Short mmCIF file of C-alpha atoms in Angstrom, two decimals:
data_model
loop_
_atom_site.label_atom_id
_atom_site.label_comp_id
_atom_site.label_asym_id
_atom_site.label_seq_id
_atom_site.Cartn_x
_atom_site.Cartn_y
_atom_site.Cartn_z
CA MET A 257 -115.14 -31.56 -95.15
CA SER A 258 -112.01 -30.90 -93.56
CA THR A 259 -109.48 -28.92 -95.06
CA PRO A 260 -105.95 -30.55 -95.98
CA PRO A 261 -103.12 -30.04 -94.21
CA GLN A 262 -100.64 -27.12 -95.32
CA PRO A 263 -97.09 -27.79 -96.66
CA PRO A 264 -94.77 -26.20 -94.18
CA SER A 265 -93.94 -22.31 -95.32
CA SER A 266 -90.81 -21.84 -96.84
CA PRO A 267 -88.23 -20.44 -93.84
CA GLU A 268 -87.81 -16.99 -93.75
CA PRO A 269 -84.84 -16.06 -95.59
CA TYR A 270 -81.40 -15.03 -93.39
CA PRO A 271 -81.57 -11.45 -92.96
CA GLN A 272 -79.54 -9.50 -95.05
CA TRP A 273 -76.97 -7.81 -92.82
CA GLY A 274 -75.53 -4.72 -93.90
CA GLN A 275 -78.77 -2.44 -93.60
CA GLU A 276 -78.89 0.23 -91.52
CA GLY A 277 -79.13 -0.94 -87.99
CA GLN A 278 -78.99 -4.35 -88.93
CA PRO A 279 -75.59 -6.46 -88.48
CA GLY A 280 -73.24 -6.87 -91.28
CA GLN A 281 -72.43 -3.24 -91.83
CA PRO A 282 -68.85 -2.05 -90.35
CA GLY A 283 -69.30 -0.67 -86.94
CA GLN A 284 -72.99 -2.12 -86.36
CA PRO A 285 -73.74 -4.75 -83.88
CA GLY A 286 -74.42 -8.63 -85.30
CA PRO A 287 -76.28 -11.22 -84.65
CA HIS A 288 -74.67 -11.81 -81.33
CA GLY A 289 -74.33 -8.44 -80.39
CA GLY A 290 -70.87 -8.54 -81.51
CA GLN A 291 -69.21 -5.28 -83.38
CA GLN A 292 -68.47 -6.41 -87.06
CA GLY A 293 -66.01 -4.28 -89.50
CA TRP A 294 -62.55 -4.06 -90.41
CA TYR A 295 -60.09 -3.08 -87.72
CA ALA A 296 -56.21 -2.03 -87.83
CA PRO A 297 -53.91 -4.06 -85.75
CA PRO A 298 -52.67 -1.80 -82.88
CA THR A 299 -49.13 -0.39 -83.89
CA SER A 300 -46.07 -1.09 -81.97
CA GLN A 301 -44.44 1.75 -80.24
CA LYS A 302 -41.04 2.56 -81.22
CA THR A 303 -37.95 2.65 -78.48
CA ASN A 304 -36.71 5.92 -77.84
CA THR A 305 -33.03 5.95 -79.48
CA LEU A 306 -31.57 9.05 -76.64
CA ALA A 307 -33.07 6.74 -73.92
CA VAL A 308 -30.72 3.58 -74.90
CA VAL A 309 -27.70 5.92 -75.48
CA ALA A 310 -28.46 7.53 -72.36
CA PHE A 311 -28.59 3.86 -70.43
CA VAL A 312 -24.94 2.70 -72.49
CA MET A 313 -23.24 6.07 -71.70
CA SER A 314 -24.13 5.71 -67.88
CA LEU A 315 -22.71 2.26 -67.52
CA LEU A 316 -19.61 3.29 -69.44
CA CYS A 317 -19.10 6.45 -66.95
CA ALA A 318 -19.14 8.67 -70.05
CA ILE A 319 -18.56 12.24 -70.39
CA PRO A 320 -19.93 13.69 -66.88
CA LEU A 321 -23.70 14.84 -66.95
CA VAL A 322 -24.23 13.82 -70.71
CA PRO A 323 -26.21 10.64 -69.70
CA LEU A 324 -28.02 12.46 -66.88
CA ILE A 325 -29.19 15.15 -69.79
CA LEU A 326 -29.59 12.78 -72.20
CA GLY A 327 -31.93 10.69 -70.00
CA ILE A 328 -34.05 13.91 -69.12
CA VAL A 329 -34.84 14.80 -72.61
CA ALA A 330 -35.40 11.22 -73.76
CA LEU A 331 -38.28 11.44 -71.41
CA THR A 332 -39.52 14.72 -72.55
CA GLN A 333 -39.33 12.98 -76.02
CA ILE A 334 -41.31 9.79 -74.54
CA ARG A 335 -43.84 11.76 -73.05
CA ASP A 336 -44.66 14.03 -76.31
CA ARG A 337 -44.40 11.14 -79.05
CA GLY A 338 -45.67 7.93 -76.99
CA GLU A 339 -42.34 6.26 -77.80
CA LYS A 340 -40.80 3.35 -75.13
CA GLY A 341 -37.50 3.43 -73.49
CA ARG A 342 -38.76 5.40 -70.11
CA GLY A 343 -37.00 2.72 -68.12
CA PHE A 344 -33.92 3.35 -69.74
CA ALA A 345 -34.35 7.02 -69.60
CA ILE A 346 -34.84 6.57 -65.89
CA ALA A 347 -32.01 4.20 -65.09
CA ALA A 348 -29.60 6.24 -67.00
CA ILE A 349 -30.57 9.29 -64.87
CA VAL A 350 -30.08 7.28 -61.61
CA ILE A 351 -27.30 5.55 -62.36
CA HIS A 352 -25.55 8.22 -63.16
CA SER A 353 -26.42 10.29 -60.85
CA LEU A 354 -24.87 7.82 -58.30
CA THR A 355 -21.92 8.04 -60.24
CA LEU A 356 -21.39 11.88 -59.60
CA VAL A 357 -22.21 11.24 -55.82
CA PHE A 358 -19.67 8.78 -55.81
CA TYR A 359 -16.83 10.25 -57.41
CA ALA A 360 -17.52 13.34 -55.57
CA ALA A 361 -17.05 11.57 -52.31
CA VAL A 362 -13.87 10.56 -53.68
CA LEU A 363 -12.56 13.64 -54.46
CA ALA A 364 -13.98 15.23 -51.08
CA PHE A 365 -12.58 12.48 -48.65
CA GLY A 366 -9.11 12.85 -50.77
CA PHE A 367 -8.66 16.52 -50.29
CA THR A 368 -9.42 16.27 -46.81
CA GLY A 369 -6.80 13.32 -46.34
CA VAL A 370 -9.48 10.86 -45.17
CA LEU A 371 -8.28 8.27 -47.89
CA ASP A 372 -4.68 9.05 -47.55
CA ASP A 373 -3.14 5.89 -46.24
CA GLY A 374 0.35 7.22 -45.78
CA PRO A 375 2.85 7.61 -42.84
CA GLU A 376 1.51 9.86 -39.78
CA ARG A 377 3.69 12.63 -38.56
CA ASP A 378 3.93 15.14 -35.79
CA THR A 379 4.17 18.60 -35.57
CA ALA A 380 7.74 18.25 -36.26
CA GLY A 381 7.40 16.21 -39.32
CA GLN A 382 8.51 13.05 -37.57
CA VAL A 383 6.78 9.74 -38.47
CA THR A 384 5.30 8.24 -35.99
CA ALA A 385 2.77 5.61 -37.82
CA PRO A 386 3.79 3.74 -40.76
CA GLY A 387 2.28 4.41 -44.24
CA SER A 388 2.67 3.42 -47.73
CA GLY A 389 4.21 5.94 -50.29
CA GLU A 390 6.32 6.48 -53.26
CA LEU A 391 10.30 7.24 -53.32
CA GLN A 392 9.02 11.01 -53.92
CA ASP A 393 7.43 10.95 -50.42
CA ILE A 394 10.33 10.42 -48.37
CA ARG A 395 12.00 13.20 -46.58
CA MET A 396 15.38 13.54 -44.66
CA GLY A 397 15.09 11.71 -41.70
CA ASP A 398 12.64 9.31 -42.75
CA CYS A 399 12.99 5.66 -42.39
CA PHE A 400 11.44 3.31 -45.16
CA ASN A 401 11.43 -0.14 -46.16
CA THR A 402 11.15 -1.53 -49.86
CA ASP A 403 10.38 -4.93 -51.20
CA ASP A 404 14.18 -4.33 -53.14
CA LYS A 405 17.30 -5.75 -51.66
CA MET A 406 20.01 -3.11 -51.68
CA PRO A 407 22.91 -4.59 -53.71
CA GLU A 408 26.02 -5.13 -51.71
CA GLY A 409 29.40 -3.19 -53.47
CA GLN A 410 27.06 -1.13 -55.83
CA LYS A 411 25.76 2.16 -54.19
CA ASP A 412 23.50 2.91 -57.33
CA ALA A 413 20.57 0.73 -58.49
CA GLU A 414 17.19 0.94 -59.64
CA ALA A 415 14.47 1.18 -57.27
CA SER A 416 10.99 0.35 -57.36
CA LEU A 417 8.70 3.62 -56.56
CA SER A 418 6.54 2.00 -53.91
CA VAL A 419 7.94 2.14 -50.16
CA THR A 420 6.72 2.01 -46.65
CA ILE A 421 7.93 4.83 -44.20
CA VAL A 422 7.73 3.82 -40.84
CA PRO A 423 9.49 5.16 -37.70
CA CYS A 424 12.85 4.86 -37.06
CA ASP A 425 12.90 2.79 -33.95
CA GLN A 426 11.09 0.06 -36.27
CA PRO A 427 12.91 -2.48 -38.56
CA HIS A 428 13.71 -0.79 -41.82
CA LYS A 429 16.03 -0.91 -44.89
CA GLY A 430 16.77 2.60 -45.53
CA GLU A 431 17.35 5.90 -43.66
CA ALA A 432 17.13 8.95 -45.45
CA TYR A 433 20.10 11.46 -44.77
CA ALA A 434 19.81 13.81 -47.31
CA VAL A 435 16.76 14.60 -50.16
CA PHE A 436 17.03 16.92 -52.85
CA GLU A 437 15.37 17.55 -56.26
CA LEU A 438 16.78 18.15 -59.50
CA GLU A 439 16.08 20.91 -61.91
CA ASP A 440 12.90 20.78 -64.00
CA GLY A 441 13.27 20.18 -68.09
CA PRO A 442 14.30 17.27 -70.04
CA PHE A 443 15.60 14.20 -68.68
CA PRO A 444 19.35 14.85 -68.05
CA GLY A 445 20.74 11.65 -68.99
CA LYS A 446 21.62 9.05 -66.77
CA ASP A 447 25.26 9.93 -66.38
CA GLU A 448 24.36 13.61 -65.63
CA VAL A 449 21.66 12.25 -62.75
CA HIS A 450 24.24 10.03 -61.33
CA SER A 451 27.18 12.61 -61.03
CA THR A 452 24.76 14.87 -59.19
CA ALA A 453 23.76 12.43 -56.93
CA GLU A 454 27.48 11.41 -56.36
CA GLU A 455 28.68 14.85 -55.92
CA LYS A 456 25.30 15.89 -53.08
CA CYS A 457 25.29 12.44 -51.05
CA ASP A 458 28.84 12.86 -50.27
CA SER A 459 30.21 11.84 -47.08
CA THR A 460 29.93 15.61 -46.31
CA ALA A 461 26.31 15.40 -46.35
CA LEU A 462 26.12 12.04 -44.08
CA ALA A 463 28.45 13.50 -41.27
CA ASP A 464 26.49 16.79 -41.08
CA TYR A 465 23.29 14.19 -40.69
CA MET A 466 25.03 12.39 -38.16
CA GLY A 467 26.77 14.65 -36.11
CA ALA A 468 30.38 15.82 -35.99
CA GLY A 469 32.56 12.88 -34.78
CA ALA A 470 29.87 10.41 -35.17
CA ALA A 471 30.81 7.06 -37.11
CA LEU A 472 28.59 4.85 -39.34
CA PRO A 473 28.09 1.71 -38.00
CA GLU A 474 29.79 -1.16 -39.84
CA SER A 475 26.81 -3.15 -40.76
CA LEU A 476 25.68 0.30 -42.59
CA GLU A 477 26.69 1.53 -46.07
CA PRO A 478 25.65 4.94 -47.97
CA TYR A 479 23.06 4.57 -51.32
CA TYR A 480 21.21 6.72 -53.23
CA SER A 481 18.18 6.43 -55.42
CA VAL A 482 17.94 8.58 -58.44
CA PRO A 483 15.00 9.56 -60.97
CA GLN A 484 14.89 7.12 -64.10
CA ALA A 485 14.07 8.53 -67.44
CA SER A 486 10.70 6.14 -67.57
CA SER A 487 9.50 8.11 -64.42
CA TRP A 488 11.21 11.88 -65.19
CA ASP A 489 7.76 12.67 -67.28
CA VAL A 490 5.49 12.19 -64.49
CA GLY A 491 7.47 14.47 -62.09
CA HIS A 492 10.16 12.00 -60.31
CA HIS A 493 12.72 14.15 -60.22
CA LYS A 494 14.19 13.49 -56.62
CA VAL A 495 17.45 12.04 -55.43
CA THR A 496 17.45 10.43 -52.34
CA CYS A 497 20.45 9.76 -50.03
CA PHE A 498 20.37 7.02 -47.52
CA VAL A 499 22.09 4.55 -45.71
CA ALA A 500 21.11 0.49 -45.43
CA ASP A 501 21.95 -2.59 -44.36
CA PRO A 502 22.70 -4.32 -47.36
CA SER A 503 22.11 -7.71 -45.47
CA GLY A 504 18.89 -6.95 -44.09
CA SER A 505 17.23 -4.76 -41.61
CA SER A 506 18.43 -2.45 -39.08
CA THR A 507 16.73 -0.37 -36.50
CA GLY A 508 16.95 3.21 -34.65
CA SER A 509 18.24 6.19 -36.33
CA VAL A 510 21.94 7.30 -36.73
CA ARG A 511 20.77 10.91 -36.75
CA ALA A 512 22.30 13.26 -34.71
CA GLY A 513 20.46 13.49 -31.42
CA ASP A 514 18.46 10.30 -31.89
#
């Protein structure tokens, strides 16, 4: 007699993960070979504050050397603390270093006169090539141009500070026949300044410049420029006595021997 077929056995129960060496226990492999467990998400890194401050100060050209020092300190902190911001720190160091080099070059060139666009002079002080400057740069015997129009019938007027000093054989508006500096101290007042200028820019000073017996051409008239109260405190104390053609420019010098 044949044995009747046995009913299928019950399926094996699912393994109880969690036993030692079995899936389900934190840190142990799961049924598919992966690790199971609980993990904390990676924490975000903090950006170093000094690095940001150094970068901003380097862009603003702040106190010399401060952005450079802050950038170096920030790099040390970033390395020790594992913070972000290394790019800011390096950028601050590079930018401020280039800024310092630029200003050093400007100072060096300025002291050597490379950036000076003033007039060229020979060994005797005579202007040989034109250059820009200020009223304070005019010397006795210099010829110059200015944007100001010489007022007819008025010997004094407020003048612009900027002039172009040129050789006298080139067209020019004015030729300085005397230059002197007022005493230091508080601004003496408009009336005092003009009184002193009229006294020292008189016909005797002009005659000494032109030479004995020389006559001033009819087209030229004597003038003087005086320091203003607004420019006194920045060192503009010179009075310039000069001759000019109120209707335009002139060429040549009225100085004796020229």
